[in-house]
Coordinates of C-alpha atoms in Angstrom, one line a residue:
Chain A
X343 CA -51.1 3.5 -3.8
X344 CA -47.4 2.7 -3.2
X345 CA -46.4 5.9 -5.0
X346 CA -49.0 7.9 -3.1
X347 CA -47.7 6.7 0.2
X348 CA -44.1 7.4 -0.8
X349 CA -44.9 11.0 -1.8
X350 CA -47.0 11.6 1.3
X351 CA -44.1 10.3 3.4
X352 CA -41.6 12.5 1.7
X353 CA -43.9 15.6 2.1
X354 CA -44.4 14.9 5.8
X355 CA -40.6 14.5 6.4
X356 CA -40.0 17.8 4.5
X357 CA -42.6 19.6 6.5
X358 CA -41.0 18.4 9.8
X359 CA -37.4 19.1 8.6
X360 CA -38.3 22.5 7.1
X361 CA -37.5 24.6 10.2
X362 CA -34.1 23.1 10.4
X363 CA -33.5 23.7 6.7
X364 CA -34.6 27.3 6.9
X365 CA -32.7 28.1 10.1
X366 CA -29.2 27.0 8.8
X367 CA -29.1 29.5 5.8
X368 CA -30.6 32.3 7.9
X369 CA -27.7 32.0 10.4
X370 CA -25.3 33.1 7.6
X371 CA -27.7 35.9 6.5
X372 CA -26.7 39.6 6.2
X373 CA -30.2 40.7 7.0
X374 CA -30.8 42.7 10.2
X375 CA -33.7 40.5 11.3
X376 CA -34.8 37.0 10.6
X377 CA -35.6 36.8 6.9
X378 CA -36.0 34.0 4.4
X379 CA -34.6 33.7 1.8
X380 CA -31.5 35.7 3.0
X381 CA -30.5 38.7 0.9
X382 CA -26.8 37.9 1.2
X383 CA -24.3 35.7 3.2
X384 CA -21.6 36.5 5.8
X385 CA -20.3 35.2 9.2
X386 CA -20.9 38.4 11.1
X387 CA -23.6 37.0 13.4
X388 CA -21.4 34.1 14.3
X389 CA -18.7 36.6 15.3
X390 CA -21.3 38.5 17.3
X391 CA -22.5 35.4 19.2
X392 CA -19.0 34.4 20.2
X393 CA -18.0 37.9 21.4
X394 CA -21.1 39.7 22.7
X395 CA -21.6 39.3 26.5
X396 CA -25.3 39.6 26.0
X397 CA -25.1 36.2 24.4
X398 CA -22.1 34.7 26.2
X399 CA -23.5 35.2 29.7
X400 CA -26.7 33.3 29.1
X401 CA -24.7 30.5 27.4
X402 CA -22.5 30.2 30.4
X403 CA -25.5 30.3 32.7
X404 CA -27.2 27.5 30.7
X405 CA -24.1 25.3 30.8
X406 CA -23.6 25.8 34.5
X407 CA -27.3 25.2 35.3
X408 CA -27.5 22.1 33.0
X409 CA -24.3 20.6 34.4
X410 CA -25.4 21.2 38.1
X411 CA -28.9 19.9 37.3
X412 CA -27.4 16.7 35.8
X413 CA -25.2 16.0 38.8
X414 CA -28.0 16.7 41.3
X415 CA -30.5 14.7 39.3
X416 CA -28.2 11.7 39.1
X417 CA -27.3 11.9 42.7
X418 CA -31.0 11.7 43.6
X419 CA -32.3 9.4 40.9
X420 CA -29.7 6.6 40.9
X421 CA -30.2 5.5 44.5
X422 CA -34.0 6.1 44.2
X423 CA -34.2 3.9 41.1
X424 CA -32.2 1.0 42.8
X425 CA -34.6 1.3 45.8
X426 CA -37.8 1.3 43.6
X427 CA -36.8 -1.4 41.2
X428 CA -35.0 -3.8 43.5
X429 CA -36.7 -3.5 46.9
X430 CA -40.2 -3.7 48.4
X431 CA -41.1 -1.2 51.0
X432 CA -44.1 0.6 52.5
X433 CA -45.3 3.4 50.3
X434 CA -43.4 2.2 47.2
X435 CA -46.2 2.9 44.8
X436 CA -46.7 6.4 46.2
X437 CA -43.0 7.0 45.8
X438 CA -43.2 5.7 42.2
X439 CA -46.0 8.1 41.5
X440 CA -44.2 11.1 43.0
X441 CA -41.2 10.4 40.7
X442 CA -43.4 10.7 37.7
X443 CA -45.4 13.7 38.9
X444 CA -43.4 16.6 37.4
X445 CA -44.0 15.0 33.9
X446 CA -47.8 15.0 34.4
X447 CA -48.2 18.5 35.8
X448 CA -48.0 21.2 33.1
X449 CA -44.8 23.2 33.2
X450 CA -46.6 26.5 33.3
X451 CA -48.3 25.4 36.5
X452 CA -45.0 24.3 38.0
X453 CA -43.5 27.7 36.9
X454 CA -46.2 29.7 38.6
X455 CA -45.7 27.6 41.7
X456 CA -42.0 28.1 41.7
X457 CA -42.3 31.8 41.1
X458 CA -44.3 32.4 44.3
X459 CA -42.7 29.6 46.4
X460 CA -39.0 30.5 45.5
X461 CA -39.9 34.2 45.8
X462 CA -40.7 33.6 49.5
X463 CA -37.5 31.6 49.9
X464 CA -35.4 34.3 48.1
X465 CA -34.4 31.8 45.3
X466 CA -35.9 33.7 42.4
X467 CA -33.3 35.2 40.0
X468 CA -30.6 32.8 41.3
X469 CA -28.7 30.0 39.8
X470 CA -29.6 27.7 42.7
X471 CA -33.3 28.4 42.2
X472 CA -33.2 27.4 38.5
X473 CA -31.0 24.3 39.2
X474 CA -33.5 23.1 41.9
X475 CA -36.5 23.6 39.6
X476 CA -34.8 22.0 36.6
X477 CA -33.7 19.0 38.8
X478 CA -37.4 18.5 39.7
X479 CA -38.3 18.5 36.0
X480 CA -35.5 16.2 35.0
X481 CA -36.3 13.5 37.5
X482 CA -39.1 11.7 35.6
X483 CA -37.3 11.2 32.3
X484 CA -34.1 10.2 34.0
X485 CA -36.0 7.7 36.3
X486 CA -37.8 6.2 33.3
X487 CA -34.6 5.6 31.3
X488 CA -32.7 4.3 34.3
X489 CA -35.4 2.0 35.7
X490 CA -35.9 0.4 32.2
X491 CA -32.2 -0.3 32.2
X492 CA -32.1 -1.6 35.7
X493 CA -35.2 -3.9 35.2
X494 CA -33.3 -5.5 32.2
X495 CA -30.3 -6.1 34.4
X496 CA -29.8 -9.8 35.2
X497 CA -29.2 -10.0 39.0
X498 CA -27.7 -13.5 38.5
X499 CA -24.5 -11.6 37.3
X500 CA -24.2 -10.1 40.8
X501 CA -24.7 -13.5 42.3
X502 CA -22.0 -14.9 40.1
X503 CA -19.7 -12.1 41.1
X504 CA -20.3 -12.8 44.8
X505 CA -19.8 -16.6 44.3
X506 CA -16.4 -15.8 42.6
X507 CA -15.2 -13.9 45.7
X508 CA -16.3 -10.3 45.1
X509 CA -17.7 -8.3 48.1
X510 CA -20.9 -6.3 47.6
X511 CA -18.9 -3.1 47.0
X512 CA -16.5 -4.9 44.5
X513 CA -19.6 -6.4 42.7
X514 CA -21.0 -2.9 42.3
X515 CA -17.8 -1.4 40.9
X516 CA -16.7 -4.3 38.7
X517 CA -20.0 -5.7 37.5
X518 CA -23.1 -3.6 38.1
X519 CA -21.7 -0.2 37.3
X520 CA -19.8 -1.0 34.0
X521 CA -22.9 -3.0 32.7
X522 CA -25.2 -0.1 33.5
X523 CA -22.8 2.6 32.2
X524 CA -24.6 3.2 28.9
X525 CA -27.9 3.6 30.6
X526 CA -26.4 6.0 33.2
X527 CA -24.8 8.1 30.4
X528 CA -28.0 8.3 28.4
X529 CA -30.1 9.2 31.5
X530 CA -27.6 11.9 32.4
X531 CA -27.7 13.2 28.9
X532 CA -31.5 13.4 29.1
X533 CA -31.2 15.4 32.4
X534 CA -28.7 17.8 30.7
X535 CA -30.9 18.3 27.6
X536 CA -34.0 18.7 29.7
X537 CA -32.4 21.6 31.6
X538 CA -30.6 23.2 28.7
X539 CA -33.8 23.2 26.7
X540 CA -36.2 24.3 29.4
X541 CA -37.9 27.7 28.7
X542 CA -41.1 28.1 30.6
X543 CA -39.8 27.8 34.2
X544 CA -36.7 29.7 33.2
X545 CA -38.8 32.7 31.9
X546 CA -40.6 32.9 35.3
X547 CA -37.7 32.5 37.7
X548 CA -34.3 32.9 36.0
X549 CA -34.5 36.7 35.9
X550 CA -31.5 38.9 35.1
X551 CA -29.2 37.1 37.6
X552 CA -29.4 33.6 36.1
X553 CA -30.8 34.3 32.6
X554 CA -30.6 31.1 30.5
X555 CA -30.0 30.8 26.8
X556 CA -33.6 29.8 25.8
X557 CA -34.8 32.7 27.9
X558 CA -32.5 35.1 26.2
X559 CA -33.5 33.8 22.8
X560 CA -37.2 34.2 23.7
X561 CA -36.6 37.8 24.8
X562 CA -34.6 38.5 21.6
X563 CA -37.2 37.2 19.2
X564 CA -39.9 39.3 21.0
X565 CA -37.8 42.5 20.7
X566 CA -35.6 42.6 17.6
X567 CA -35.7 39.1 16.0
X568 CA -31.9 39.1 16.0
X569 CA -30.4 36.5 13.5
X570 CA -28.0 35.4 16.3
X571 CA -31.0 33.2 17.3
X572 CA -30.5 31.3 14.0
X573 CA -26.8 31.0 14.8
X574 CA -27.5 29.5 18.1
X575 CA -30.1 27.1 16.6
X576 CA -27.6 26.1 14.0
X577 CA -24.9 25.5 16.5
X578 CA -27.2 23.4 18.8
X579 CA -28.5 21.5 15.7
X580 CA -24.8 20.8 14.8
X581 CA -24.0 19.7 18.4
X582 CA -26.9 17.2 18.4
X583 CA -26.0 16.0 15.0
X584 CA -22.4 15.4 16.1
X585 CA -23.7 13.7 19.2
X586 CA -25.8 11.3 17.1
X587 CA -23.1 10.3 14.6
X588 CA -20.2 10.4 17.1
X589 CA -20.8 6.8 18.5
X590 CA -21.0 5.4 14.9
X591 CA -17.9 7.3 13.9
X592 CA -16.1 6.0 17.0
X593 CA -17.1 2.4 16.3
X594 CA -16.1 2.7 12.7
X595 CA -12.6 4.1 13.4
X596 CA -12.1 1.4 16.1
X597 CA -13.0 -1.3 13.6
X598 CA -10.5 0.2 11.2
X599 CA -7.8 0.3 13.8
X600 CA -8.5 -3.3 14.8
X601 CA -8.3 -4.4 11.2
X602 CA -5.0 -2.6 10.8
X603 CA -3.4 -4.2 13.8
X604 CA -4.4 -7.7 12.7
Chain B
X1129 CA -13.0 -42.1 53.3
X1130 CA -14.7 -39.6 55.6
X1131 CA -17.5 -37.3 54.6
X1132 CA -16.4 -34.0 53.1
X1133 CA -19.6 -32.0 52.9
X1134 CA -22.2 -32.6 55.5
X1135 CA -25.8 -31.3 55.6
X1136 CA -27.5 -32.1 58.8
X1137 CA -31.2 -31.3 59.4
X1138 CA -31.1 -28.4 56.8
X1139 CA -34.6 -26.9 56.4
X1140 CA -36.1 -23.9 54.9
X1141 CA -39.6 -22.4 55.3
X1142 CA -41.2 -19.4 53.8
X1143 CA -44.0 -18.5 56.2
X1144 CA -46.2 -21.5 56.2
X1145 CA -44.7 -23.1 53.2
X1146 CA -42.0 -25.7 53.7
X1147 CA -39.5 -25.5 50.8
X1148 CA -37.1 -27.9 52.4
X1149 CA -37.8 -30.4 55.1
X1150 CA -34.8 -31.3 57.3
X1151 CA -32.4 -32.7 54.8
X1152 CA -29.5 -35.0 55.8
X1153 CA -26.8 -35.7 53.3
X1154 CA -23.1 -36.6 53.3
X1155 CA -20.9 -36.2 50.3
X1156 CA -17.4 -37.6 50.0
X1157 CA -14.4 -35.7 48.7
X1158 CA -14.2 -35.8 44.9
X1159 CA -17.7 -37.3 44.5
X1160 CA -20.0 -36.2 41.7
X1161 CA -23.5 -36.0 43.1
X1162 CA -26.6 -35.1 41.1
X1163 CA -29.7 -33.5 42.7
X1164 CA -32.6 -34.8 40.6
X1165 CA -36.3 -33.9 41.0
X1166 CA -39.3 -32.1 39.5
X1167 CA -39.3 -28.3 39.7
X1168 CA -40.2 -27.1 43.2
X1169 CA -38.9 -30.2 44.8
X1170 CA -36.2 -28.4 46.8
X1171 CA -33.1 -29.2 44.8
X1172 CA -32.3 -25.7 43.7
X1173 CA -33.1 -24.3 47.2
X1174 CA -30.6 -26.7 48.7
X1175 CA -28.0 -25.6 46.2
X1176 CA -28.6 -21.9 47.0
X1177 CA -28.4 -22.6 50.7
X1178 CA -25.0 -24.3 50.2
X1179 CA -23.9 -21.4 48.0
X1180 CA -25.0 -18.9 50.7
X1181 CA -27.5 -17.0 48.6
X1182 CA -30.4 -18.2 50.8
X1183 CA -30.3 -18.8 54.5
X1184 CA -31.5 -22.1 55.9
X1185 CA -34.2 -21.8 58.6
X1186 CA -32.5 -24.6 60.5
X1187 CA -29.7 -27.2 60.4
X1188 CA -26.0 -27.0 59.7
X1189 CA -23.7 -27.4 56.7
X1190 CA -20.0 -28.2 57.1
X1191 CA -17.1 -28.6 54.7
X1192 CA -14.3 -30.7 56.2
X1193 CA -15.8 -30.1 59.6
X1194 CA -15.9 -26.3 59.2
X1195 CA -19.3 -24.8 59.5
X1196 CA -20.4 -22.5 56.7
X1197 CA -22.8 -20.6 59.0
X1198 CA -22.4 -16.9 58.9
X1199 CA -20.2 -16.9 55.8
X1200 CA -21.2 -14.6 53.0
X1201 CA -21.2 -16.2 49.5
X1202 CA -17.9 -14.6 48.6
X1203 CA -16.2 -16.1 51.7
X1204 CA -17.3 -19.7 50.9
X1205 CA -14.8 -20.6 48.1
X1206 CA -17.5 -22.4 46.1
X1207 CA -17.6 -22.3 42.3
X1208 CA -21.0 -22.0 40.7
X1209 CA -22.1 -22.5 37.1
X1210 CA -25.5 -20.8 36.6
X1211 CA -28.3 -22.0 34.3
X1212 CA -27.8 -19.0 32.0
X1213 CA -24.0 -19.0 32.5
X1214 CA -24.0 -15.4 34.0
X1215 CA -20.9 -14.4 32.1
X1216 CA -20.0 -10.7 32.5
X1217 CA -20.9 -9.2 29.1
X1218 CA -18.4 -6.4 29.4
X1219 CA -15.5 -8.7 29.9
X1220 CA -13.8 -11.0 27.4
X1221 CA -13.6 -14.7 28.0
X1222 CA -10.1 -14.5 29.7
X1223 CA -11.2 -11.4 31.8
X1224 CA -14.2 -13.4 33.0
X1225 CA -11.9 -16.3 34.0
X1226 CA -9.4 -13.9 35.6
X1227 CA -12.1 -12.2 37.7
X1228 CA -12.1 -14.6 40.7
X1229 CA -8.3 -14.4 40.8
X1230 CA -8.4 -10.6 40.6
X1231 CA -10.8 -10.6 43.6
X1232 CA -8.3 -12.8 45.5
X1233 CA -5.5 -10.3 44.8
X1234 CA -3.6 -12.5 42.4
X1235 CA -1.1 -10.4 40.3
X1236 CA -2.3 -9.7 36.8
X1237 CA 0.4 -11.5 34.9
X1238 CA 0.1 -14.7 37.0
X1239 CA -3.7 -14.5 37.0
X1240 CA -4.0 -14.2 33.3
X1241 CA -1.6 -17.1 32.8
X1242 CA -3.7 -19.3 35.1
X1243 CA -6.9 -18.2 33.3
X1244 CA -5.3 -19.0 30.0
X1245 CA -4.4 -22.5 31.3
X1246 CA -7.9 -23.1 32.5
X1247 CA -9.4 -22.0 29.2
X1248 CA -7.1 -24.5 27.5
X1249 CA -8.3 -27.2 29.8
X1250 CA -11.9 -26.6 28.9
X1251 CA -10.9 -26.6 25.2
X1252 CA -11.1 -22.9 24.4
X1253 CA -7.6 -22.0 23.2
X1254 CA -7.8 -19.2 20.8
X1255 CA -11.1 -17.8 22.1
X1256 CA -9.6 -15.8 25.1
X1257 CA -10.2 -12.4 23.7
X1258 CA -13.8 -12.9 22.5
X1259 CA -16.7 -11.3 24.3
X1260 CA -19.5 -13.6 25.6
X1261 CA -21.9 -12.5 22.9
X1262 CA -19.3 -13.6 20.3
X1263 CA -19.3 -17.2 21.6
X1264 CA -21.7 -20.0 21.0
X1265 CA -23.8 -21.4 23.8
X1266 CA -21.5 -24.4 24.3
X1267 CA -18.4 -22.1 24.4
X1268 CA -20.1 -19.8 26.9
X1269 CA -20.8 -22.8 29.0
X1270 CA -17.1 -23.7 28.9
X1271 CA -16.0 -20.2 29.9
X1272 CA -18.5 -20.3 32.9
X1273 CA -17.0 -23.7 33.9
X1274 CA -13.4 -22.4 33.6
X1275 CA -14.4 -19.3 35.7
X1276 CA -15.9 -21.5 38.4
X1277 CA -12.9 -23.7 38.6
X1278 CA -9.9 -21.4 38.1
X1279 CA -9.7 -20.5 41.8
X1280 CA -9.6 -24.1 43.0
X1281 CA -12.9 -24.1 44.8
X1282 CA -13.7 -26.4 47.7
X1283 CA -16.9 -27.3 45.9
X1284 CA -18.4 -27.0 42.4
X1285 CA -22.1 -26.4 42.0
X1286 CA -23.8 -26.7 38.7
X1287 CA -27.4 -25.4 38.5
X1288 CA -29.0 -27.0 35.4
X1289 CA -26.1 -25.8 33.3
X1290 CA -27.1 -27.8 30.2
X1291 CA -30.7 -26.8 30.0
X1292 CA -30.2 -24.2 27.2
X1293 CA -28.2 -26.4 24.9
X1294 CA -29.5 -28.6 22.1
X1295 CA -29.4 -32.4 22.4
X1296 CA -26.1 -33.1 20.6
X1297 CA -24.2 -30.3 22.4
X1298 CA -25.7 -31.4 25.6
X1299 CA -24.3 -34.9 25.4
X1300 CA -20.9 -33.6 24.4
X1301 CA -20.9 -31.2 27.4
X1302 CA -21.9 -34.0 29.7
X1303 CA -18.8 -36.0 28.7
X1304 CA -16.6 -32.8 28.9
X1305 CA -17.8 -31.8 32.4
X1306 CA -17.3 -35.3 33.6
X1307 CA -13.7 -35.4 32.1
X1308 CA -12.8 -32.1 33.7
X1309 CA -14.3 -33.0 37.0
X1310 CA -12.3 -36.2 37.1
X1311 CA -9.1 -34.5 36.1
X1312 CA -9.4 -31.9 38.8
X1313 CA -11.0 -34.2 41.4
X1314 CA -13.3 -31.4 42.6
X1315 CA -16.3 -32.4 44.7
X1316 CA -19.3 -31.5 42.5
X1317 CA -23.1 -31.1 43.0
X1318 CA -25.0 -31.1 39.7
X1319 CA -28.7 -30.0 39.7
X1320 CA -30.9 -31.2 36.9
X1321 CA -34.4 -32.4 36.2
X1322 CA -33.2 -34.5 33.3
X1323 CA -32.8 -38.1 34.4
X1324 CA -30.6 -39.3 31.6
X1325 CA -28.1 -36.6 32.6
X1326 CA -28.3 -37.7 36.2
X1327 CA -27.8 -41.4 35.2
X1328 CA -24.9 -40.9 32.8
X1329 CA -22.8 -38.4 34.9
X1330 CA -23.2 -39.2 38.6
X1331 CA -21.4 -41.3 41.2
X1332 CA -24.6 -40.8 43.2
X1333 CA -28.1 -39.5 42.5
X1334 CA -30.1 -37.7 45.1
X1335 CA -33.8 -37.8 44.2
X1336 CA -35.8 -34.9 45.7
X1337 CA -39.6 -34.6 46.0
X1338 CA -41.7 -32.1 48.0
X1339 CA -38.7 -30.8 49.9
X1340 CA -37.5 -34.2 51.0
X1341 CA -34.8 -36.6 49.9
X1342 CA -36.6 -39.7 48.5
X1343 CA -33.4 -41.6 47.9
X1344 CA -29.6 -41.1 47.6
X1345 CA -27.9 -43.9 45.8
X1346 CA -25.7 -44.8 42.8
X1347 CA -27.6 -44.5 39.4
X1348 CA -28.1 -48.2 38.8
X1349 CA -29.5 -48.7 42.3
X1350 CA -31.9 -45.8 41.7
X1351 CA -33.1 -47.4 38.5
X1352 CA -33.3 -51.1 39.6
X1353 CA -33.9 -50.8 43.3
X1354 CA -35.9 -47.6 43.9
X1355 CA -36.6 -46.8 47.5
X1356 CA -40.2 -45.6 46.9
X1357 CA -43.0 -45.6 44.5
X1358 CA -42.2 -42.0 43.6
X1359 CA -38.6 -42.8 42.6
X1360 CA -39.8 -45.8 40.6
X1361 CA -42.3 -43.7 38.8
X1362 CA -40.0 -40.6 38.3
X1363 CA -37.0 -42.5 37.0
X1364 CA -37.4 -44.2 33.6
X1365 CA -40.5 -45.9 32.4
X1366 CA -42.2 -48.2 34.8
X1367 CA -45.1 -50.6 35.2
X1368 CA -46.3 -50.3 38.8
X1369 CA -48.8 -53.1 39.7
X1370 CA -50.7 -53.6 43.0
X1371 CA -50.2 -57.0 44.6
X1372 CA -50.6 -58.9 47.9
X1373 CA -47.8 -61.0 49.4
X1374 CA -48.8 -64.7 49.6
X1375 CA -45.6 -66.3 50.8
X1376 CA -41.8 -66.0 50.6
X1377 CA -41.0 -64.8 47.1
X1378 CA -44.6 -65.0 46.1
X1379 CA -47.3 -62.5 45.5
X1380 CA -50.8 -62.3 44.0
X1381 CA -50.7 -59.6 41.4
X1382 CA -54.1 -58.1 40.8
X1383 CA -53.3 -57.8 37.1
X1384 CA -50.9 -60.6 36.3
X1385 CA -52.0 -63.3 38.7
X1386 CA -49.6 -65.4 40.8
X1387 CA -46.0 -64.3 40.4
X1388 CA -42.7 -65.3 41.9
X1389 CA -39.9 -62.8 42.7
X1390 CA -36.5 -63.0 44.2
X1391 CA -36.9 -62.1 47.9
X1392 CA -34.7 -59.3 49.3
X1393 CA -33.2 -60.4 52.6
X1394 CA -33.1 -56.8 53.8
X1395 CA -36.9 -56.5 53.5
X1396 CA -39.3 -58.3 55.7
X1397 CA -42.6 -58.8 54.0
X1398 CA -45.5 -60.3 55.9
X1399 CA -48.1 -62.5 54.3
X1400 CA -51.1 -60.5 53.3
X1401 CA -49.1 -57.3 53.0
X1402 CA -50.1 -54.9 50.2
X1403 CA -47.2 -54.0 48.0
X1404 CA -46.4 -52.5 44.6
X1405 CA -44.5 -54.5 42.0
X1406 CA -42.2 -52.7 39.7
X1407 CA -41.5 -54.2 36.3
X1408 CA -39.5 -52.1 33.8
X1409 CA -40.9 -52.1 30.3
X1410 CA -37.7 -53.7 28.8
X1411 CA -38.1 -56.7 31.1
X1412 CA -41.2 -58.0 29.4
X1413 CA -40.6 -60.3 26.4
X1414 CA -43.0 -61.0 23.6
X1415 CA -43.8 -64.6 22.8
X1416 CA -45.9 -66.2 20.1
X1417 CA -47.1 -68.9 22.4
X1418 CA -47.4 -69.3 26.1
X1419 CA -44.1 -70.5 27.6
X1420 CA -44.6 -73.1 30.3
X1421 CA -41.2 -72.4 32.0
X1422 CA -41.8 -68.7 32.5
X1423 CA -44.5 -66.5 33.9
X1424 CA -47.0 -65.5 31.3
X1425 CA -49.9 -63.2 30.6
X1426 CA -52.0 -62.3 27.6
X1427 CA -52.6 -58.6 26.9
X1428 CA -54.5 -56.6 24.2
X1429 CA -52.3 -54.2 22.2
X1430 CA -53.5 -50.6 22.1
X1431 CA -50.7 -48.6 20.6
X1432 CA -47.3 -49.3 19.0
X1433 CA -44.8 -46.5 18.8
X1434 CA -41.9 -47.4 16.6
X1435 CA -38.5 -45.8 17.2
X1436 CA -36.6 -48.0 14.7
X1437 CA -34.1 -49.8 16.9
X1438 CA -36.8 -50.3 19.5
X1439 CA -40.5 -49.9 20.0
X1440 CA -42.8 -48.9 22.8
X1441 CA -45.8 -51.2 23.0
X1442 CA -48.7 -50.1 25.1
X1443 CA -51.4 -52.7 25.9
X1444 CA -53.8 -53.5 28.6
X1445 CA -54.9 -56.4 30.7
X1446 CA -58.2 -56.0 32.4
X1447 CA -58.2 -52.3 33.1
X1448 CA -54.5 -51.9 33.8
X1449 CA -52.1 -50.4 31.3
X1450 CA -48.9 -52.4 30.5
X1451 CA -45.9 -50.7 28.8
X1452 CA -43.2 -52.8 27.1
X1453 CA -40.0 -51.9 25.3
X1454 CA -39.2 -54.5 22.6
X1455 CA -36.5 -54.7 19.9
X1456 CA -37.6 -53.0 16.8
X1457 CA -37.6 -56.2 14.7
X1458 CA -40.1 -57.8 17.0
X1459 CA -43.0 -55.4 16.3
X1460 CA -43.5 -56.5 12.7
X1461 CA -45.6 -59.4 13.9
X1462 CA -47.8 -57.2 16.1
X1463 CA -51.0 -55.4 15.2
X1464 CA -52.9 -52.9 17.3
X1465 CA -56.1 -54.5 18.7
X1466 CA -54.7 -58.0 18.7
X1467 CA -54.0 -60.1 21.8
X1468 CA -50.3 -60.9 22.5
X1469 CA -48.4 -63.2 24.9
X1470 CA -45.9 -61.6 27.2
X1471 CA -43.5 -63.4 29.6
X1472 CA -41.0 -62.4 32.3
X1473 CA -38.7 -64.0 34.8
X1474 CA -38.6 -63.7 38.6
X1475 CA -35.6 -61.3 38.6
X1476 CA -37.6 -58.8 36.6
X1477 CA -39.9 -58.0 39.5
X1478 CA -38.9 -55.5 42.2
X1479 CA -41.1 -55.2 45.3
X1480 CA -41.9 -51.8 46.7
X1481 CA -43.3 -51.7 50.2
X1482 CA -43.9 -48.0 50.3

């Protein structure tokens, strides 16, 4: 039984990891389209990705849109979360529900809505349009992460700071903010990824003017199945992997430095 | 000595609920006062009103004649040690202690030197650069104490600070807090629901019940001369027996019969007045035979709980339960279910007229 479970587990992990394992070798492939196993290896498609404006513009668009979305989302969600977690007011549960709404409504429904609504406002095919739509989609996950953090925050710490002579503003800067910093960073990261990864709404409203990277990849796979897609996937995978191990590496080196100095 | 901290008519209501009912209390400079009472009795509410975290519905609080009304918590110069210590987790021990000085604009070099001295005073040399989670409960407690004292507060408030510690550490911290408080001479209010803590540490104990002060007196007075039935019952173990006054220093106890007591000149007791007699369990003595020179009774023993050095003997006479504390060696002659003679003297009885 034990052995059966172990093999089943391994098989499931392999099945889940397979796309990643296939995408990495394909990015180094010499083939003209996506093909596995690759007939030969070279770095030509990497060169193409980093030089061809057809790929560079969508990359820049995606970075701009994701950064702006992150800033706008945080500017809206941070005060809203403090209000919803710490205070009682009329209409609080309705406000809570509205914060979570974009998560419950299918993206395709939202996309169709934005297409006609932003069309009327002249926001289709513009950066601003995509930023506004992505902000709306990023609110629920950011709110979830942040409110969990804020609920776990011991308000006695703020009382202690006040009793020790800190004004409300000083208490926020010296105590509340530094303690919530990890939660803020993680929720901001979620907002960024949500926007960078979003495809459905982007296909409907980003158009030529503000074409995002996922949209460009989608167009490419429909037309020529360009192996540059595998390059981008590999690079994104690498970025996420680095992001995951970076904190551990950072802690490890700090410990080494601390040991050296002792 | 004049009164340093004065609470006059301080009250707090939440809608229809009265959390605190017109408290009057004066505390002298340098005094160590304990607020003792069951939870919900108003002791913590009073503390939070003094600290400025809750507003009193009425009444005034003054320190050295200056009213605290309208002052925010950060303007009151009151040090507080919270129940869970409330140390800042992102700051090291010394940064925590430096924080109140930083807020007061003290230069960093001087502030850190002062913080270091205060850590040394609470016995934490060598732990300055540890984060709170790297310190034990007792050490965190000391950091919290140092942080609340480093800015020379006008008043130190301790909100059940020993609740989370185990028994040995708790006793050690009681002695430490008392030592530091004496050394600095800071006026201190200590909130607890643990009566032994209140007894061992305080110059004065204030007993709270239902939002009122039942009694404010030195610990021994609270124990031996309680002002009310509630205090007698709440502090220590007690036998509370109904009786009727039959003459000066004489009463007819419904359980023990005719008894003599030492009359208190401050109390006027009329003949026929219904009173409650307080006899502490350790004031009963066991005897093999009836002693003619003392007051006696015979009880039936129900339960013996042996603690080694002493034992708690619970018995009954008629339908009334009697509790006795006797030296451990005495219980070997006792058996549950047997009758037993007990005796006491007139100074063992304290008369409660309310």
